Amino acid sequence: MSAAVFAQSTVSGTVTSRSGQALPDVTVNVKGSSTSALSSANGRYSIAASVGDTLEFVNVGLSRQTAVVTSLNQPINVVFTDDNIAVDEVVVVGYGTQRREAVTGSVSSIGGEAMRDVPSANITQALQGRLPGVQMSQTSSRPGATTQIRIRGTRSLNASNDPLIVLDGIPFTGSIGDINPNDIKSIDVLKDASATAIYGSRGANGVMLVTTNTGTLGQPARISYNSFQGFQTIFSKYPMMNGPEFVELRRVAGMFPNNGVDESDDVDTDWQDLMYRTGYIVSQDLGVSGGTEKGAYNFGAGYYTDQGVLPLQGYDRISLRGSVDQRIGDYIRVGINTNTNYNVTRGQHVGLGVLSNSPIANPYNPDGTFKRTIQMPLNENWVSTRSIIEDLSDQWLNETRAFATYNALFGEIAIPGVEGLKYRANLGLDYRQNNGGWFTGEGINNINPTSPSTAGINNSHIYHYVIENLLTYDKTFGSKHNLNLTALYSAEENQFVRSEMSGRDIPASAFQFYNIGHALGEIIVNPDGQVYEKWGLLSYMGRAMYSYDDKYMLSVTMRSDGSSRLARGKKWHTYPAISAGWNIGRESFMDNVSYIDMLKLRVGYGQTSNQAINPYATLGRLSTRPYNFGSDNYDVGYFVSQLPNPQLGWEYSQTYNLGLDFSLFNNRLSGTAEYYETYTHDLLLNLRMPGSSGVESYTANVGRTQNKGVEFALNGIILDNKNGWTWEAGLNLYRNRNKLTELASGQTRNENNWWFVGHPIDVIFDYEYNGLWQEGDPHLDILEPGGNVGMIKVHYNGEFDENGVPTRPIGPDDRRIIDMQTNFMGGFNTRLAYKNLDFSMVGMFQQGGVLISTLHSGSGYLNLMSGRSNNVKIDYWTPENTDARYPKPGGIMSGDNPKYANSLGYFDASYLKIRTMTLGYNFNDSPFFQNMGINRLRMYMMVQNPFVFFSPFHRATGMDPETNSYADENTAVAAHQSRLLTIGTNAPATRSFLFGVNLTF
């Protein structure tokens, strides 16, 4: 036998972090051979090697370490420093993790610490403007409100466009507000089908993988405390007229020459000052984490409260979390993650009806007390102020209490004798309940002091479970060939139950909404408010990921889903996905290009589908209608309101993705550029039936849409500890264009829903503002018979005769399709530090698009321009002010509003917002605190929402240009599609001033 064989023996040692924590599952390779091994749960490894061999140590999240075998009798212990262990290099890709360098799909990630640069009630608010291709749009400005999430645009017309959220590996069915942002370790967003296909139909609209904090093996117990608190004021008042401005408007309009009983021209009441209060925010989180040689744990509790600037409005949340990860012997691992919370939302009934109150109405009696109502020429309004509402807190209330618990249990076994082969079982058990109630006492919020009291309750429950069986194989061959195989079988079921009732004339205010059965008046149980739904999903999935020397990468996924929501014979579908990556920077011809650290080209294709429609849509629907037979006798009849569709199937999306990842100049500049196309067909769409059919609608697979877009992200280290200075900056920019390419039965227009082939899904279909009619303008009498100078002029789409004269008046055919899409949007962040002092800033921006302001349109009844009630402060036309944007007060009307009033509510949606500015100091290096056992102490001051720039709407109104309502909310009348987002009379935007501390010991 050769001497080399005799010289070969077993080399062993440990792999640990700088803190001494054992690192399991680190791959140890003998360079240049096929010999490899894995470190165990306690970090130990052993491998056959010879003197002179080079050992390579590599695993997810760790940069490569090497060591030369100099003796067979001495252990080789490897320590990875903090520089080697980089959490942001690890990407959660669904049922596993990958080093970012090996990812072939489109994935955007953010760590928990970076996300918490924006303190907020929920993660959606914290993520606004932080990830390319991920749009977070505000749907409400009330405390505790969540935002609308869209990943790479809108695909569906009636089915859900919300992404799948996966919490610690289990699909999440609750409210995003149930997740405490302080519990989050990282968020990874899967954007293209090659990445999301592993989740099948659930991932049609993208996937957000939320990973919460866990303990660390071998770490001594560590206690952390994170807190911030402060106060909030309104960002700006709603721009309403003051007393003298309103008096002048009423005089010019000439429609109400006489004041109301409670009005006087010398009064100037600021109803907003009487309504708003100073709000406050408090967040407290306490946690303990640690681990033993074979186990790790993390437990914590949090409390968050946001008391808004409107009286009675508030949000409180108590959250508990826990995780245990325990290894049993060398082969078995078990664990649990649990997140439980209880939250209360209050004051949703308090609105801003005071905006319409006349500013020349005196709200006070001679003795200084508040009047009960004020009378204007045409309206009488109940007087509501901060002090009145707060005094009525027990007689006028609206609150929702929610309890939720989300639990993920797992068991894992490494198959003995087959290195890299593991079986894992995941069990998710979730429960969420909502208990809502409202009560309005006698005469409250009503001009009639004897109006009967009313109360109502609604309760809902969600029961959800998922069982997943996973078989994985992960093996490195010959130090260069890495193969990862995953097989899955899962079963999921969700049950939703809801009930509600209401009553009139509650016998005692003390009952509030707790004893509606004793109501003396009508007790209502609305059939449409009673809901029971149950659906299930069965799935099979297989995925193979191969990498050669981290240079050439290939990922192939196949998943089959069976949904109970769809018709027999249409329930199952199989989704393929494939992606490949070429790490150009590892090629030999790049060896001399020293400034390129990483350059990777990615390409992917995949198919997903959507089954997010209401259960039982295939079965049709019966609705009830009561019929009277005499004064005291009635019966209930049933009629078909929705036809069954035994052919209802999946809605499909195909995505193509091209991406480039790069890192330059010793990783000081890194970024990603992507281009994608998504084609969706067989849309799940509710079709209206002709009235003669006797049926309202049915659900069918019709229509097609497409989304195309580009994304760009750039992160840089401008100064790297130069004379104590550090400066980091990040920028992301993205553009998405969606288009409706086909409707049902060859239609090109659906005017009822504002859907038009060749145009974006979300558009405005309305008359388009084109200035005001001026004295001497031609064609006024033709286009606007009976019109007046100073009225709104809109675009004319009709024909002209040979003399250039319009051939008809303005009519419905002159409505235009107005594209609301922005040209691009994105966000930025920067951090500048000098030694232990740091300043950071986070912002977001968008350019172009259309913003709907219901304050200025006809739907809000705040721009009537008649003097009937208070008006938005505007620049209106008079013979002396003909360059104004707004029409002559008291001109031609359509109902209560100026003709074409809705066209006044469309603004350029561009803006740049500074979301947070933070000044902090780290005391980590202080010997005083180190001697006290404090590992980390940071204190900071922060202002949220301080500035807005480049916003035409902000310049015109002073308001925050972010949307705050859906179009059917906070308006007097409906004028736009309910799916559209608007600025309405919701709670005003706020500016917050916070002080915080982060402590670990």
JSON list of C-alpha atoms in Angstrom, two decimals, residues 113 222-227 285-288 922-924 929 932-940 996-1001:
[
{"chain": "A", "resi": 113, "resn": "GLU", "atom": "CA", "xyz": [-33.51, 45.67, 12.07]},
{"chain": "A", "resi": 222, "resn": "ARG", "atom": "CA", "xyz": [-29.93, 37.09, 26.80]},
{"chain": "A", "resi": 223, "resn": "ILE", "atom": "CA", "xyz": [-32.61, 39.61, 27.71]},
{"chain": "A", "resi": 224, "resn": "SER", "atom": "CA", "xyz": [-33.64, 42.35, 25.30]},
{"chain": "A", "resi": 225, "resn": "TYR", "atom": "CA", "xyz": [-35.87, 45.36, 25.81]},
{"chain": "A", "resi": 226, "resn": "ASN", "atom": "CA", "xyz": [-37.02, 47.60, 22.97]},
{"chain": "A", "resi": 227, "resn": "SER", "atom": "CA", "xyz": [-39.26, 50.59, 23.46]},
{"chain": "A", "resi": 285, "resn": "ASP", "atom": "CA", "xyz": [-41.21, 44.70, 23.93]},
{"chain": "A", "resi": 286, "resn": "LEU", "atom": "CA", "xyz": [-39.39, 42.38, 26.30]},
{"chain": "A", "resi": 287, "resn": "GLY", "atom": "CA", "xyz": [-37.71, 39.16, 25.22]},
{"chain": "A", "resi": 288, "resn": "VAL", "atom": "CA", "xyz": [-35.37, 36.45, 26.40]},
{"chain": "A", "resi": 922, "resn": "ASN", "atom": "CA", "xyz": [-24.82, 53.69, 20.70]},
{"chain": "A", "resi": 923, "resn": "PHE", "atom": "CA", "xyz": [-23.31, 53.19, 24.14]},
{"chain": "A", "resi": 924, "resn": "ASN", "atom": "CA", "xyz": [-21.94, 49.72, 23.32]},
{"chain": "A", "resi": 929, "resn": "PHE", "atom": "CA", "xyz": [-22.20, 49.74, 30.63]},
{"chain": "A", "resi": 932, "resn": "MET", "atom": "CA", "xyz": [-22.85, 46.23, 34.08]},
{"chain": "A", "resi": 933, "resn": "GLY", "atom": "CA", "xyz": [-23.25, 43.31, 31.65]},
{"chain": "A", "resi": 934, "resn": "ILE", "atom": "CA", "xyz": [-25.02, 45.39, 29.00]},
{"chain": "A", "resi": 935, "resn": "ASN", "atom": "CA", "xyz": [-24.20, 44.15, 25.51]},
{"chain": "A", "resi": 936, "resn": "ARG", "atom": "CA", "xyz": [-26.14, 46.80, 23.64]},
{"chain": "A", "resi": 937, "resn": "LEU", "atom": "CA", "xyz": [-27.63, 50.14, 24.55]},
{"chain": "A", "resi": 938, "resn": "ARG", "atom": "CA", "xyz": [-28.92, 52.54, 21.92]},
{"chain": "A", "resi": 939, "resn": "MET", "atom": "CA", "xyz": [-31.07, 55.60, 22.41]},
{"chain": "A", "resi": 940, "resn": "TYR", "atom": "CA", "xyz": [-32.67, 57.54, 19.60]},
{"chain": "A", "resi": 996, "resn": "GLY", "atom": "CA", "xyz": [-36.75, 55.04, 21.79]},
{"chain": "A", "resi": 997, "resn": "VAL", "atom": "CA", "xyz": [-34.28, 52.73, 23.48]},
{"chain": "A", "resi": 998, "resn": "ASN", "atom": "CA", "xyz": [-32.82, 49.33, 22.54]},
{"chain": "A", "resi": 999, "resn": "LEU", "atom": "CA", "xyz": [-31.24, 47.39, 25.38]},
{"chain": "A", "resi": 1000, "resn": "THR", "atom": "CA", "xyz": [-29.67, 43.91, 25.47]},
{"chain": "A", "resi": 1001, "resn": "PHE", "atom": "CA", "xyz": [-27.92, 42.29, 28.41]}
]
